[in-house]
PDB file of C-alpha atoms in Angstrom:
ATOM      1  CA  UNK A  14      -5.269  -2.465  -5.781  1.00 85.00           C
ATOM      2  CA  UNK A  15      -3.919   0.937  -6.507  1.00 86.00           C
ATOM      3  CA  UNK A  16      -0.516  -0.401  -7.643  1.00 91.00           C
ATOM      4  CA  UNK A  17      -2.175  -2.930 -10.071  1.00 90.00           C
ATOM      5  CA  UNK A  18      -4.683  -0.346 -11.461  1.00 90.00           C
ATOM      6  CA  UNK A  19      -4.431   0.638 -15.123  1.00 90.00           C
ATOM      7  CA  UNK A  20      -4.051   4.288 -14.150  1.00 92.00           C
ATOM      8  CA  UNK A  21      -0.786   3.574 -11.953  1.00 94.00           C
ATOM      9  CA  UNK A  22       1.310   3.407 -15.034  1.00 95.00           C
ATOM     10  CA  UNK A  23       0.285   6.864 -16.081  1.00 95.00           C
ATOM     11  CA  UNK A  24       1.669   8.756 -13.003  1.00 95.00           C
ATOM     12  CA  UNK A  25       4.787  10.950 -13.576  1.00 95.00           C
ATOM     13  CA  UNK A  26       8.303  10.104 -12.087  1.00 96.00           C
ATOM     14  CA  UNK A  27       7.961  12.492  -9.143  1.00 94.00           C
ATOM     15  CA  UNK A  28       4.748  10.868  -8.055  1.00 95.00           C
ATOM     16  CA  UNK A  29       6.249   7.378  -8.663  1.00 95.00           C
ATOM     17  CA  UNK A  30       9.112   8.287  -6.398  1.00 96.00           C
ATOM     18  CA  UNK A  31       6.741   9.763  -3.816  1.00 94.00           C
ATOM     19  CA  UNK A  32       4.830   6.586  -3.684  1.00 93.00           C
ATOM     20  CA  UNK A  33       7.812   4.284  -3.509  1.00 95.00           C
ATOM     21  CA  UNK A  34       9.340   6.534  -0.660  1.00 94.00           C
ATOM     22  CA  UNK A  35       6.323   6.107   1.610  1.00 92.00           C
ATOM     23  CA  UNK A  36       7.110   4.479   4.892  1.00 91.00           C
ATOM     24  CA  UNK A  37       3.355   3.890   5.390  1.00 88.00           C
ATOM     25  CA  UNK A  38       2.770   1.553   2.401  1.00 88.00           C
ATOM     26  CA  UNK A  39       0.995  -1.640   3.516  1.00 87.00           C
ATOM     27  CA  UNK A  40       1.856  -3.976   0.641  1.00 89.00           C
ATOM     28  CA  UNK A  41       4.368  -6.690  -0.157  1.00 93.00           C
ATOM     29  CA  UNK A  42       7.581  -5.276  -1.618  1.00 95.00           C
ATOM     30  CA  UNK A  43       7.192  -7.790  -4.454  1.00 95.00           C
ATOM     31  CA  UNK A  44       3.962  -5.974  -5.481  1.00 95.00           C
ATOM     32  CA  UNK A  45       5.910  -2.768  -5.495  1.00 96.00           C
ATOM     33  CA  UNK A  46       8.584  -4.164  -7.555  1.00 96.00           C
ATOM     34  CA  UNK A  47       5.944  -5.421 -10.006  1.00 96.00           C
ATOM     35  CA  UNK A  48       4.341  -2.050 -10.136  1.00 96.00           C
ATOM     36  CA  UNK A  49       7.695  -0.453 -10.925  1.00 97.00           C
ATOM     37  CA  UNK A  50       8.159  -2.836 -13.797  1.00 97.00           C
ATOM     38  CA  UNK A  51       4.689  -2.146 -15.129  1.00 96.00           C
ATOM     39  CA  UNK A  52       5.259   1.552 -14.889  1.00 97.00           C
ATOM     40  CA  UNK A  53       8.600   1.174 -16.572  1.00 97.00           C
ATOM     41  CA  UNK A  54       7.115  -0.770 -19.551  1.00 97.00           C
ATOM     42  CA  UNK A  55       4.554   1.981 -20.055  1.00 96.00           C
ATOM     43  CA  UNK A  56       7.285   4.681 -19.721  1.00 97.00           C
ATOM     44  CA  UNK A  57       9.293   2.781 -22.398  1.00 97.00           C
ATOM     45  CA  UNK A  58       6.277   2.914 -24.691  1.00 96.00           C
ATOM     46  CA  UNK A  59       5.843   6.622 -24.087  1.00 96.00           C
ATOM     47  CA  UNK A  60       9.486   7.233 -24.882  1.00 97.00           C
ATOM     48  CA  UNK A  61       9.278   5.003 -27.911  1.00 97.00           C
ATOM     49  CA  UNK A  62      11.911   2.586 -26.537  1.00 97.00           C
ATOM     50  CA  UNK A  63      11.785  -1.129 -26.656  1.00 97.00           C
ATOM     51  CA  UNK A  64      10.636  -2.385 -23.271  1.00 97.00           C
ATOM     52  CA  UNK A  65      13.818  -4.394 -22.585  1.00 97.00           C
ATOM     53  CA  UNK A  66      15.035  -5.019 -19.034  1.00 96.00           C
ATOM     54  CA  UNK A  67      17.901  -2.547 -19.651  1.00 96.00           C
ATOM     55  CA  UNK A  68      15.470   0.138 -20.962  1.00 97.00           C
ATOM     56  CA  UNK A  69      13.126  -0.496 -17.966  1.00 97.00           C
ATOM     57  CA  UNK A  70      15.956  -0.008 -15.599  1.00 97.00           C
ATOM     58  CA  UNK A  71      17.034   2.980 -17.409  1.00 97.00           C
ATOM     59  CA  UNK A  72      13.671   4.791 -17.244  1.00 97.00           C
ATOM     60  CA  UNK A  73      13.197   3.790 -13.600  1.00 97.00           C
ATOM     61  CA  UNK A  74      16.459   5.457 -12.640  1.00 96.00           C
ATOM     62  CA  UNK A  75      16.855   6.148  -8.963  1.00 96.00           C
ATOM     63  CA  UNK A  76      13.160   5.243  -8.314  1.00 97.00           C
ATOM     64  CA  UNK A  77      14.329   1.532  -8.366  1.00 97.00           C
ATOM     65  CA  UNK A  78      16.370   2.135  -5.285  1.00 97.00           C
ATOM     66  CA  UNK A  79      13.263   3.095  -3.351  1.00 97.00           C
ATOM     67  CA  UNK A  80      11.971  -0.420  -3.628  1.00 96.00           C
ATOM     68  CA  UNK A  81      13.061  -2.419  -0.574  1.00 96.00           C
ATOM     69  CA  UNK A  82      14.125  -5.510  -2.526  1.00 97.00           C
ATOM     70  CA  UNK A  83      16.122  -6.934   0.380  1.00 96.00           C
ATOM     71  CA  UNK A  84      12.874  -7.088   2.513  1.00 96.00           C
ATOM     72  CA  UNK A  85      11.119  -9.495   0.011  1.00 96.00           C
ATOM     73  CA  UNK A  86      11.193 -13.086   1.056  1.00 95.00           C
ATOM     74  CA  UNK A  87      13.972 -15.137  -0.208  1.00 95.00           C
ATOM     75  CA  UNK A  88      11.558 -17.149  -2.485  1.00 95.00           C
ATOM     76  CA  UNK A  89      10.024 -13.985  -3.947  1.00 95.00           C
ATOM     77  CA  UNK A  90      13.521 -12.626  -4.735  1.00 96.00           C
ATOM     78  CA  UNK A  91      14.986 -15.811  -6.130  1.00 96.00           C
ATOM     79  CA  UNK A  92      11.914 -16.959  -8.082  1.00 96.00           C
ATOM     80  CA  UNK A  93      11.010 -13.598  -9.579  1.00 95.00           C
ATOM     81  CA  UNK A  94      13.010 -10.426  -8.939  1.00 96.00           C
ATOM     82  CA  UNK A  95      16.340 -12.005  -9.437  1.00 96.00           C
ATOM     83  CA  UNK A  96      15.342 -13.587 -12.720  1.00 95.00           C
ATOM     84  CA  UNK A  97      13.965 -10.551 -14.531  1.00 94.00           C
ATOM     85  CA  UNK A  98      17.165  -8.982 -15.572  1.00 94.00           C
ATOM     86  CA  UNK A  99      16.403  -5.596 -13.996  1.00 96.00           C
ATOM     87  CA  UNK A 100      19.053  -5.940 -11.387  1.00 97.00           C
ATOM     88  CA  UNK A 101      22.693  -6.062 -12.274  1.00 96.00           C
ATOM     89  CA  UNK A 102      24.543  -9.354 -11.617  1.00 96.00           C
ATOM     90  CA  UNK A 103      26.466  -7.758  -8.757  1.00 96.00           C
ATOM     91  CA  UNK A 104      23.251  -6.516  -7.174  1.00 97.00           C
ATOM     92  CA  UNK A 105      21.702  -9.998  -7.507  1.00 97.00           C
ATOM     93  CA  UNK A 106      24.714 -11.586  -5.913  1.00 96.00           C
ATOM     94  CA  UNK A 107      24.912  -8.953  -3.186  1.00 97.00           C
ATOM     95  CA  UNK A 108      21.096  -9.408  -2.206  1.00 97.00           C
ATOM     96  CA  UNK A 109      21.508 -13.166  -2.200  1.00 96.00           C
ATOM     97  CA  UNK A 110      24.432 -12.698   0.191  1.00 96.00           C
ATOM     98  CA  UNK A 111      22.277 -10.271   2.247  1.00 96.00           C
ATOM     99  CA  UNK A 112      19.721 -13.053   2.629  1.00 95.00           C
ATOM    100  CA  UNK A 113      22.176 -15.830   3.403  1.00 95.00           C
ATOM    101  CA  UNK A 114      25.634 -14.602   4.709  1.00 94.00           C
ATOM    102  CA  UNK A 115      26.642 -13.620   8.168  1.00 95.00           C
ATOM    103  CA  UNK A 116      28.819 -10.884   6.724  1.00 95.00           C
ATOM    104  CA  UNK A 117      26.338  -8.884   4.804  1.00 94.00           C
ATOM    105  CA  UNK A 118      27.530  -6.637   1.837  1.00 95.00           C
ATOM    106  CA  UNK A 119      26.454  -2.931   1.639  1.00 95.00           C
ATOM    107  CA  UNK A 120      23.425  -2.500  -0.552  1.00 96.00           C
ATOM    108  CA  UNK A 121      22.029   0.448  -2.402  1.00 95.00           C
ATOM    109  CA  UNK A 122      18.510  -0.672  -1.504  1.00 95.00           C
ATOM    110  CA  UNK A 123      16.897   0.030   1.889  1.00 93.00           C
ATOM    111  CA  UNK A 124      17.056  -3.034   3.961  1.00 94.00           C
ATOM    112  CA  UNK A 125      14.529  -2.126   6.680  1.00 95.00           C
ATOM    113  CA  UNK A 126      10.901  -3.204   6.158  1.00 93.00           C
ATOM    114  CA  UNK A 127       8.253  -0.401   5.812  1.00 91.00           C
ATOM    115  CA  UNK A 128       6.400   0.343   9.041  1.00 88.00           C
ATOM    116  CA  UNK A 129       3.044   0.580   7.189  1.00 84.00           C
ATOM    117  CA  UNK A 130      -0.009   2.311   8.520  1.00 76.00           C
ATOM    118  CA  UNK A 131      -1.009   1.156  12.017  1.00 75.00           C
ATOM    119  CA  UNK A 132      -4.717   0.330  11.883  1.00 72.00           C
ATOM    120  CA  UNK A 133      -7.019   2.105  14.355  1.00 72.00           C
ATOM    121  CA  UNK A 134     -10.441   0.584  14.890  1.00 73.00           C
ATOM    122  CA  UNK A 135     -13.427   2.686  15.839  1.00 71.00           C
ATOM    123  CA  UNK A 136     -16.227   0.665  17.583  1.00 66.00           C
ATOM    124  CA  UNK A 137     -19.684   1.932  18.024  1.00 64.00           C
ATOM    125  CA  UNK A 138     -20.168  -0.030  21.272  1.00 60.00           C
ATOM    126  CA  UNK A 139     -17.835  -0.037  24.215  1.00 60.00           C
ATOM    127  CA  UNK A 140     -18.770  -3.627  25.034  1.00 58.00           C
ATOM    128  CA  UNK A 141     -20.475  -6.582  23.489  1.00 51.00           C
ATOM    129  CA  UNK A 142     -23.879  -5.711  25.073  1.00 50.00           C
ATOM    130  CA  UNK A 143     -25.401  -5.411  21.627  1.00 49.00           C
ATOM    131  CA  UNK A 144     -24.958  -9.155  21.239  1.00 53.00           C
ATOM    132  CA  UNK A 145     -27.483  -9.819  23.853  1.00 53.00           C
ATOM    133  CA  UNK A 146     -29.751  -7.386  22.045  1.00 49.00           C
ATOM    134  CA  UNK A 147     -29.608  -4.605  24.562  1.00 51.00           C
ATOM    135  CA  UNK A 148     -29.309  -1.976  21.869  1.00 53.00           C
ATOM    136  CA  UNK A 149     -33.047  -2.152  20.947  1.00 55.00           C
ATOM    137  CA  UNK A 150     -33.014  -0.415  17.603  1.00 55.00           C
ATOM    138  CA  UNK A 151     -36.467   0.798  16.906  1.00 59.00           C
ATOM    139  CA  UNK A 152     -36.376   1.667  13.198  1.00 58.00           C
ATOM    140  CA  UNK A 153     -35.248   5.143  13.490  1.00 60.00           C
ATOM    141  CA  UNK A 154     -32.602   6.617  11.281  1.00 60.00           C
ATOM    142  CA  UNK A 155     -29.303   6.075  13.027  1.00 61.00           C
ATOM    143  CA  UNK A 156     -25.833   7.520  12.325  1.00 65.00           C
ATOM    144  CA  UNK A 157     -22.297   7.526  13.624  1.00 67.00           C
ATOM    145  CA  UNK A 158     -20.124  10.413  13.372  1.00 69.00           C
ATOM    146  CA  UNK A 159     -16.577  10.967  14.526  1.00 66.00           C
ATOM    147  CA  UNK A 160     -13.879  13.515  14.077  1.00 72.00           C
ATOM    148  CA  UNK A 161     -10.167  13.197  13.629  1.00 74.00           C
ATOM    149  CA  UNK A 162      -7.272  15.526  14.130  1.00 76.00           C
ATOM    150  CA  UNK A 163      -5.127  14.297  11.152  1.00 74.00           C
ATOM    151  CA  UNK A 164      -5.645  12.642   7.748  1.00 72.00           C
ATOM    152  CA  UNK A 165      -7.070   9.103   7.930  1.00 71.00           C
ATOM    153  CA  UNK A 166      -7.676   6.446   5.409  1.00 68.00           C
ATOM    154  CA  UNK A 167     -10.921   4.537   5.843  1.00 70.00           C
ATOM    155  CA  UNK A 168     -10.462   0.895   4.680  1.00 67.00           C
ATOM    156  CA  UNK A 169     -13.859  -0.572   5.683  1.00 69.00           C
ATOM    157  CA  UNK A 170     -16.742  -0.694   7.947  1.00 70.00           C
ATOM    158  CA  UNK A 171     -18.871  -3.410   9.494  1.00 70.00           C
ATOM    159  CA  UNK A 172     -22.614  -3.515   9.593  1.00 69.00           C
ATOM    160  CA  UNK A 173     -24.458  -5.793  12.020  1.00 66.00           C
ATOM    161  CA  UNK A 174     -27.774  -7.167  10.725  1.00 66.00           C
ATOM    162  CA  UNK A 175     -30.925  -8.148  12.485  1.00 66.00           C
ATOM    163  CA  UNK A 176     -30.950 -10.784  15.110  1.00 66.00           C
ATOM    164  CA  UNK A 177     -34.482 -11.719  14.089  1.00 72.00           C
ATOM    165  CA  UNK A 178     -33.631 -12.900  10.556  1.00 73.00           C
ATOM    166  CA  UNK A 179     -33.054 -11.431   7.145  1.00 77.00           C
ATOM    167  CA  UNK A 180     -33.522  -7.720   6.690  1.00 75.00           C
ATOM    168  CA  UNK A 181     -32.672  -5.082   4.086  1.00 78.00           C
ATOM    169  CA  UNK A 182     -30.723  -2.053   5.081  1.00 74.00           C
ATOM    170  CA  UNK A 183     -29.682   1.130   3.187  1.00 75.00           C
ATOM    171  CA  UNK A 184     -26.251   2.550   4.177  1.00 74.00           C
ATOM    172  CA  UNK A 185     -24.887   5.990   3.120  1.00 73.00           C
ATOM    173  CA  UNK A 186     -21.325   6.912   3.762  1.00 71.00           C
ATOM    174  CA  UNK A 187     -20.859  10.657   3.647  1.00 71.00           C
ATOM    175  CA  UNK A 188     -17.311  11.990   3.903  1.00 67.00           C
ATOM    176  CA  UNK A 189     -16.979  15.475   5.145  1.00 64.00           C
ATOM    177  CA  UNK A 190     -14.361  17.839   3.802  1.00 60.00           C
ATOM    178  CA  UNK A 191     -12.164  18.950   6.541  1.00 53.00           C
ATOM    179  CA  UNK A 192      -9.138  21.155   7.169  1.00 54.00           C
ATOM    180  CA  UNK A 193      -5.976  20.188   8.725  1.00 51.00           C
ATOM    181  CA  UNK A 194      -4.655  22.342  11.676  1.00 54.00           C
ATOM    182  CA  UNK A 195      -2.155  24.020   9.322  1.00 54.00           C
ATOM    183  CA  UNK A 196      -4.996  24.895   6.936  1.00 50.00           C
ATOM    184  CA  UNK A 197      -4.320  22.447   4.247  1.00 50.00           C
ATOM    185  CA  UNK A 198      -7.071  20.234   2.842  1.00 45.00           C
TER     186      UNK A 198
END
């Protein structure tokens, strides 16, 4: 969602390179490539350049080499990336050879897929006892609080409803500011 947001095209080159260099990104490389092209289009406009494939490549500079194009699927590469004119003819040939040949050419693009963020799940219950209605919620205000020793990204939460039919619930998520061990926020 962030890569496709309107504001993504407004970031500076340093931030763009920082995002593209992240080992922890959990997205398809094709989406990163498309985000690069969207950013390059906006950068061409900012620089009063015609947004041609050549100019997009020019404004992307070395940031393009942070996109792990060889980790796309062959179909994504062949049907999209290879046909947009951003890559040189030699790069296109070499990447096709990377996909298909036993003797792979040297590429300027990283060939190892990103590790991504490993999801960690926090469960309120140690077992499935709540499914047999052993929790016995009595209408009191209830909360869950946990602490972490490093920066985490919350990507969702689950809420179990009443086993006795429809009910209305109010949920409030309150993030707490915290300090990392080295004193940074």
